[in-house]
Amino acid sequence: MSNNKRTVYVNGDYVPEDEAKVSVFDRGFLFADAVYEVTSVIDGKFLDFDAHTARLERSLNELDMPMPMTRDELLDAHRQLIEMNNVQEGCVYIQVTRGVADRDFIFPEGIAQTVIMFTQAKKLTGEKKGLRVISTPDIRWGRRDIKTVQLLAASIGKTAAKKQGKDDTWLVKEGTVTEGSSNNTYIVTKDGKIVTRHLSNTILPGITRAAVLKLAAEQGLEIEERPFTIEEAKDATEAFMTAATSFVTPVIEIDGTQMSGGIPGPISLRLNEIYIEEGKKTSI
Ligand code: PMP
């Protein structure tokens, strides 16, 4: 698996990554006026493709932007990209900006959107190692339900974790965990309930979250959608997170407190297995 010299998609063309060009006046660059999606690939097929497409459309609509292409055109471009780049396992990113216009805060009208897509080859189905997380303040804006490219706050948090020799950060706002830097967060209580924050504009409605909660319910697990604190999390029997690019990932340490004996918890591991199993059955 190599990401060397990929072919990327730019506004309808498939070009070598080092020849791909976007204007310096692109609003994605000047204002973070852009949204994105990322869909995972296993065995050359996409997991939850339609749910990711629906969320892309919602993110765009919330910012008064249309879908740049139909669902079928999007799927075709995704398929062409993994074919050209020989990606059997990994993910495809799509970034859609409002387009190119002279610098001005007011949304310009009548301009063409910029659409880019690229692949990342990545092993997703291997053995799951548990991650160590630290909590950091959630300093992001108030519309975290829109998947914008404003990822600086998440980047700051994750870099802080890395500097402390840890793997990721859980973001805390007004005393409770919102989500991870790029994932939704969960704990398993002593009586076996899965607790995860309810949907609102404080978190991204994870596509993996929706799929995993449905599978967990089918397994007879009880789910409570509500905020929880870091203290409650430390006291839980297990913790995990979900994202399209990492599925279900066990958490084995929170702010220095060991979780599930310092090894991935059984419910987290089982949910990861089931998600991959079911994902493969319904991938396209
Ligand atoms: N929250 C945030 C802030 C994210 O960036 C992501 C990953 N895109 C998620 C949650 C998980 O969403 P999904 O399962 O759709 O990847």
Short mmCIF file of C-alpha atoms and ligand atoms in Angstrom, two decimals:
data_model
loop_
_atom_site.label_atom_id
_atom_site.label_comp_id
_atom_site.label_asym_id
_atom_site.label_seq_id
_atom_site.Cartn_x
_atom_site.Cartn_y
_atom_site.Cartn_z
CA MET A 1 0.00 0.00 0.00
CA SER A 2 1.53 3.25 -1.05
CA ASN A 3 0.27 6.79 -1.33
CA ASN A 4 3.12 7.77 -3.67
CA LYS A 5 2.19 9.83 -6.68
CA ARG A 6 -1.53 9.37 -6.50
CA THR A 7 -3.98 10.35 -9.15
CA VAL A 8 -6.39 12.86 -7.68
CA TYR A 9 -9.66 14.34 -8.91
CA VAL A 10 -9.86 18.09 -9.48
CA ASN A 11 -13.02 19.62 -10.95
CA GLY A 12 -13.77 16.73 -13.30
CA ASP A 13 -10.18 15.83 -14.22
CA TYR A 14 -8.03 12.97 -12.95
CA VAL A 15 -4.48 14.29 -12.59
CA PRO A 16 -1.19 13.31 -10.93
CA GLU A 17 -1.17 14.80 -7.43
CA ASP A 18 1.91 16.94 -8.08
CA GLU A 19 0.23 18.54 -11.10
CA ALA A 20 -3.12 19.21 -9.40
CA LYS A 21 -3.90 22.91 -8.98
CA VAL A 22 -6.38 25.01 -7.02
CA SER A 23 -6.51 28.81 -7.12
CA VAL A 24 -4.91 30.85 -4.31
CA PHE A 25 -8.24 32.72 -4.24
CA ASP A 26 -10.22 29.58 -3.48
CA ARG A 27 -12.54 30.29 -0.55
CA GLY A 28 -11.68 26.94 0.97
CA PHE A 29 -8.17 28.28 1.43
CA LEU A 30 -9.05 31.89 2.39
CA PHE A 31 -12.13 31.31 4.61
CA ALA A 32 -12.34 27.55 5.27
CA ASP A 33 -15.54 27.99 3.23
CA ALA A 34 -15.73 24.31 2.41
CA VAL A 35 -16.99 20.96 3.58
CA TYR A 36 -15.68 17.45 3.20
CA GLU A 37 -16.51 13.78 3.58
CA VAL A 38 -14.47 10.65 3.93
CA THR A 39 -15.68 7.17 3.07
CA SER A 40 -13.83 3.97 3.88
CA VAL A 41 -12.97 1.19 1.44
CA ILE A 42 -12.68 -2.51 2.21
CA ASP A 43 -12.08 -5.08 -0.56
CA GLY A 44 -12.41 -2.29 -3.13
CA LYS A 45 -15.91 -1.34 -2.00
CA PHE A 46 -17.35 1.63 -0.09
CA LEU A 47 -18.93 1.35 3.35
CA ASP A 48 -21.99 3.48 4.20
CA PHE A 49 -21.60 5.36 0.89
CA ASP A 50 -25.17 6.67 0.76
CA ALA A 51 -25.09 7.90 4.35
CA HIS A 52 -21.87 9.83 3.67
CA THR A 53 -23.41 11.32 0.52
CA ALA A 54 -26.51 12.38 2.46
CA ARG A 55 -24.36 14.04 5.13
CA LEU A 56 -22.32 15.83 2.44
CA GLU A 57 -25.53 17.22 0.99
CA ARG A 58 -26.72 18.31 4.43
CA SER A 59 -23.39 20.03 5.25
CA LEU A 60 -23.52 21.87 1.91
CA ASN A 61 -27.15 22.88 2.35
CA GLU A 62 -26.50 24.26 5.83
CA LEU A 63 -23.99 26.62 4.19
CA ASP A 64 -26.22 27.49 1.20
CA MET A 65 -24.27 25.38 -1.25
CA PRO A 66 -25.70 22.82 -3.68
CA MET A 67 -24.44 19.29 -4.30
CA PRO A 68 -21.84 19.62 -7.05
CA MET A 69 -22.85 16.34 -8.68
CA THR A 70 -25.39 13.54 -8.40
CA ARG A 71 -24.98 10.57 -6.09
CA ASP A 72 -24.24 8.32 -9.10
CA GLU A 73 -21.60 10.69 -10.48
CA LEU A 74 -20.03 10.85 -7.03
CA LEU A 75 -19.96 7.07 -6.72
CA ASP A 76 -18.50 6.75 -10.21
CA ALA A 77 -15.69 9.23 -9.38
CA HIS A 78 -15.00 7.41 -6.09
CA ARG A 79 -14.79 4.09 -7.94
CA GLN A 80 -12.55 5.49 -10.67
CA LEU A 81 -10.17 6.91 -8.08
CA ILE A 82 -9.70 3.69 -6.12
CA GLU A 83 -9.29 1.80 -9.38
CA MET A 84 -6.65 4.25 -10.71
CA ASN A 85 -4.80 4.24 -7.40
CA ASN A 86 -5.17 0.54 -6.79
CA VAL A 87 -6.75 1.00 -3.35
CA GLN A 88 -8.36 -2.12 -1.96
CA GLU A 89 -8.44 -0.84 1.61
CA GLY A 90 -8.36 2.76 2.84
CA CYS A 91 -10.49 5.80 2.20
CA VAL A 92 -11.54 8.47 -0.25
CA TYR A 93 -11.83 12.13 0.73
CA ILE A 94 -14.00 14.63 -1.10
CA GLN A 95 -13.58 18.35 -0.41
CA VAL A 96 -16.08 20.84 -1.82
CA THR A 97 -15.44 24.57 -1.56
CA ARG A 98 -17.72 27.46 -2.47
CA GLY A 99 -15.28 28.27 -5.27
CA VAL A 100 -12.92 31.00 -6.38
CA ALA A 101 -13.64 34.71 -5.91
CA ASP A 102 -11.73 37.87 -4.95
CA ARG A 103 -11.37 38.03 -1.18
CA ASP A 104 -14.58 39.23 0.45
CA PHE A 105 -16.48 37.97 3.49
CA ILE A 106 -19.88 37.99 1.77
CA PHE A 107 -20.70 34.73 -0.02
CA PRO A 108 -20.17 35.36 -3.74
CA GLU A 109 -22.92 34.21 -6.07
CA GLY A 110 -22.79 32.47 -9.42
CA ILE A 111 -19.35 30.93 -9.03
CA ALA A 112 -18.40 27.32 -9.74
CA GLN A 113 -17.61 25.14 -6.72
CA THR A 114 -14.19 23.55 -6.41
CA VAL A 115 -14.37 19.78 -6.00
CA ILE A 116 -11.37 17.67 -5.20
CA MET A 117 -11.10 14.01 -4.26
CA PHE A 118 -8.15 11.89 -3.24
CA THR A 119 -7.44 8.41 -1.91
CA GLN A 120 -5.50 7.21 1.10
CA ALA A 121 -4.42 3.57 1.15
CA LYS A 122 -4.57 2.40 4.76
CA LYS A 123 -4.95 -0.87 6.64
CA LEU A 124 -8.29 -0.66 8.44
CA THR A 125 -9.13 -4.24 9.27
CA GLY A 126 -6.03 -5.31 11.21
CA GLU A 127 -5.71 -6.08 14.90
CA LYS A 128 -7.05 -3.25 17.07
CA LYS A 129 -4.67 -1.60 19.47
CA GLY A 130 -6.16 0.48 22.24
CA LEU A 131 -5.50 4.21 22.23
CA ARG A 132 -4.44 6.51 25.06
CA VAL A 133 -6.32 9.79 25.17
CA ILE A 134 -6.06 13.06 27.07
CA SER A 135 -8.84 15.57 27.56
CA THR A 136 -8.44 19.08 26.14
CA PRO A 137 -10.85 22.02 25.94
CA ASP A 138 -13.22 21.97 22.97
CA ILE A 139 -12.48 25.36 21.43
CA ARG A 140 -14.33 24.74 18.15
CA TRP A 141 -17.19 26.85 16.73
CA GLY A 142 -20.89 26.29 17.45
CA ARG A 143 -21.86 24.30 14.34
CA ARG A 144 -19.87 21.12 14.82
CA ASP A 145 -22.72 19.22 13.16
CA ILE A 146 -21.49 20.58 9.79
CA LYS A 147 -18.46 18.75 8.44
CA THR A 148 -16.41 21.81 7.50
CA VAL A 149 -12.69 21.87 6.78
CA GLN A 150 -12.07 24.03 9.88
CA LEU A 151 -9.96 21.37 11.56
CA LEU A 152 -7.42 23.59 13.31
CA ALA A 153 -8.86 23.12 16.82
CA ALA A 154 -8.89 19.34 16.36
CA SER A 155 -5.37 19.51 15.02
CA ILE A 156 -4.19 21.53 18.05
CA GLY A 157 -5.79 18.99 20.43
CA LYS A 158 -4.36 15.96 18.72
CA THR A 159 -0.90 17.55 18.53
CA ALA A 160 -1.07 18.26 22.27
CA ALA A 161 -1.83 14.56 22.83
CA LYS A 162 1.09 13.52 20.61
CA LYS A 163 3.46 15.85 22.53
CA GLN A 164 2.48 14.02 25.72
CA GLY A 165 3.18 10.67 24.08
CA LYS A 166 -0.56 9.88 23.77
CA ASP A 167 -2.70 9.07 20.76
CA ASP A 168 -5.70 11.38 20.70
CA THR A 169 -7.80 13.85 22.62
CA TRP A 170 -11.34 13.85 23.96
CA LEU A 171 -12.76 17.35 23.78
CA VAL A 172 -14.51 18.82 26.79
CA LYS A 173 -17.03 21.68 26.72
CA GLU A 174 -18.78 22.95 29.84
CA GLY A 175 -17.75 19.92 31.83
CA THR A 176 -18.79 17.14 29.44
CA VAL A 177 -17.12 15.30 26.58
CA THR A 178 -18.37 16.44 23.18
CA GLU A 179 -16.40 14.07 20.92
CA GLY A 180 -12.85 13.12 19.95
CA SER A 181 -10.62 15.16 17.63
CA SER A 182 -12.05 13.26 14.64
CA ASN A 183 -14.35 10.64 16.12
CA ASN A 184 -17.40 10.10 18.31
CA THR A 185 -16.83 8.90 21.88
CA TYR A 186 -18.47 6.23 24.04
CA ILE A 187 -18.21 4.61 27.43
CA VAL A 188 -19.61 1.33 28.71
CA THR A 189 -21.05 1.64 32.22
CA LYS A 190 -20.66 -0.94 34.99
CA ASP A 191 -24.16 -2.19 34.25
CA GLY A 192 -23.28 -2.70 30.58
CA LYS A 193 -24.95 0.33 28.99
CA ILE A 194 -23.34 2.17 26.13
CA VAL A 195 -23.33 5.91 26.76
CA THR A 196 -22.61 8.40 23.98
CA ARG A 197 -23.45 12.06 23.60
CA HIS A 198 -26.83 12.79 21.95
CA LEU A 199 -26.90 14.46 18.52
CA SER A 200 -27.01 18.26 18.45
CA ASN A 201 -24.92 21.06 16.97
CA THR A 202 -22.19 20.25 19.53
CA ILE A 203 -20.98 17.14 17.64
CA LEU A 204 -20.71 15.72 14.15
CA PRO A 205 -23.42 13.12 13.52
CA GLY A 206 -21.00 10.28 12.80
CA ILE A 207 -22.00 7.87 10.07
CA THR A 208 -20.12 5.12 11.91
CA ARG A 209 -21.88 6.21 15.12
CA ALA A 210 -25.31 5.63 13.53
CA ALA A 211 -24.29 2.23 12.14
CA VAL A 212 -22.62 1.07 15.37
CA LEU A 213 -25.52 2.15 17.61
CA LYS A 214 -27.92 0.22 15.36
CA LEU A 215 -25.72 -2.89 15.51
CA ALA A 216 -25.26 -2.55 19.27
CA ALA A 217 -29.04 -2.35 19.77
CA GLU A 218 -29.45 -5.45 17.59
CA GLN A 219 -27.00 -7.20 19.93
CA GLY A 220 -29.33 -6.38 22.81
CA LEU A 221 -27.07 -3.70 24.28
CA GLU A 222 -28.77 -0.81 26.00
CA ILE A 223 -27.87 2.65 24.72
CA GLU A 224 -28.09 5.97 26.52
CA GLU A 225 -27.59 9.08 24.40
CA ARG A 226 -26.52 11.81 26.82
CA PRO A 227 -23.46 13.84 27.80
CA PHE A 228 -20.90 12.29 30.17
CA THR A 229 -17.93 13.70 32.07
CA ILE A 230 -14.29 12.63 32.01
CA GLU A 231 -14.73 11.48 35.63
CA GLU A 232 -17.62 9.20 34.64
CA ALA A 233 -15.57 7.91 31.71
CA LYS A 234 -12.61 7.04 33.95
CA ASP A 235 -14.97 5.07 36.13
CA ALA A 236 -16.51 3.14 33.20
CA THR A 237 -15.59 -0.44 32.37
CA GLU A 238 -14.71 0.36 28.75
CA ALA A 239 -14.32 3.31 26.44
CA PHE A 240 -14.11 3.53 22.68
CA MET A 241 -14.52 5.82 19.71
CA THR A 242 -15.85 5.54 16.18
CA ALA A 243 -14.95 7.07 12.82
CA ALA A 244 -15.16 6.04 9.19
CA THR A 245 -11.37 5.93 8.95
CA SER A 246 -10.85 3.77 12.04
CA PHE A 247 -14.20 2.01 12.71
CA VAL A 248 -14.53 1.12 16.42
CA THR A 249 -11.32 1.90 18.32
CA PRO A 250 -10.89 0.90 21.97
CA VAL A 251 -9.56 3.47 24.44
CA ILE A 252 -7.23 2.05 27.09
CA GLU A 253 -6.29 5.20 28.99
CA ILE A 254 -8.03 8.51 29.75
CA ASP A 255 -5.95 11.31 31.32
CA GLY A 256 -3.56 8.75 32.80
CA THR A 257 -6.27 6.43 34.17
CA GLN A 258 -6.08 2.93 32.75
CA MET A 259 -9.29 1.62 31.16
CA SER A 260 -10.37 -2.05 30.95
CA GLY A 261 -7.12 -3.21 32.53
CA GLY A 262 -5.01 -1.44 29.91
CA ILE A 263 -6.18 -3.67 27.06
CA PRO A 264 -8.98 -3.19 24.51
CA GLY A 265 -12.35 -3.99 26.07
CA PRO A 266 -14.43 -6.94 24.78
CA ILE A 267 -17.51 -4.91 23.83
CA SER A 268 -15.40 -2.45 21.81
CA LEU A 269 -13.62 -5.27 20.00
CA ARG A 270 -16.85 -7.14 19.31
CA LEU A 271 -18.56 -4.02 17.94
CA ASN A 272 -15.58 -3.44 15.66
CA GLU A 273 -15.84 -6.99 14.33
CA ILE A 274 -19.57 -6.72 13.76
CA TYR A 275 -19.25 -3.32 12.09
CA ILE A 276 -16.69 -4.69 9.63
CA GLU A 277 -18.74 -7.84 9.01
CA GLU A 278 -21.95 -5.89 8.37
CA GLY A 279 -20.11 -3.15 6.49
CA LYS A 280 -18.74 -5.71 4.04
CA LYS A 281 -22.20 -7.16 3.48
CA THR A 282 -23.72 -3.82 2.54
CA SER A 283 -20.71 -2.13 0.84
CA ILE A 284 -21.03 -1.02 -2.78
N1 PMP B 1 -16.58 13.72 14.94
C1 PMP B 1 -15.66 14.42 14.26
C2 PMP B 1 -15.28 15.78 14.77
C3 PMP B 1 -15.06 13.88 13.11
O1 PMP B 1 -14.15 14.59 12.43
C4 PMP B 1 -15.42 12.58 12.69
C5 PMP B 1 -14.75 11.93 11.51
N2 PMP B 1 -15.04 12.51 10.31
C6 PMP B 1 -16.39 11.89 13.43
C7 PMP B 1 -16.95 12.49 14.56
C8 PMP B 1 -16.83 10.52 13.03
O2 PMP B 1 -17.72 10.57 11.92
P1 PMP B 1 -17.78 9.38 10.88
O3 PMP B 1 -18.14 8.16 11.64
O4 PMP B 1 -18.85 9.80 9.94
O5 PMP B 1 -16.44 9.29 10.26
#
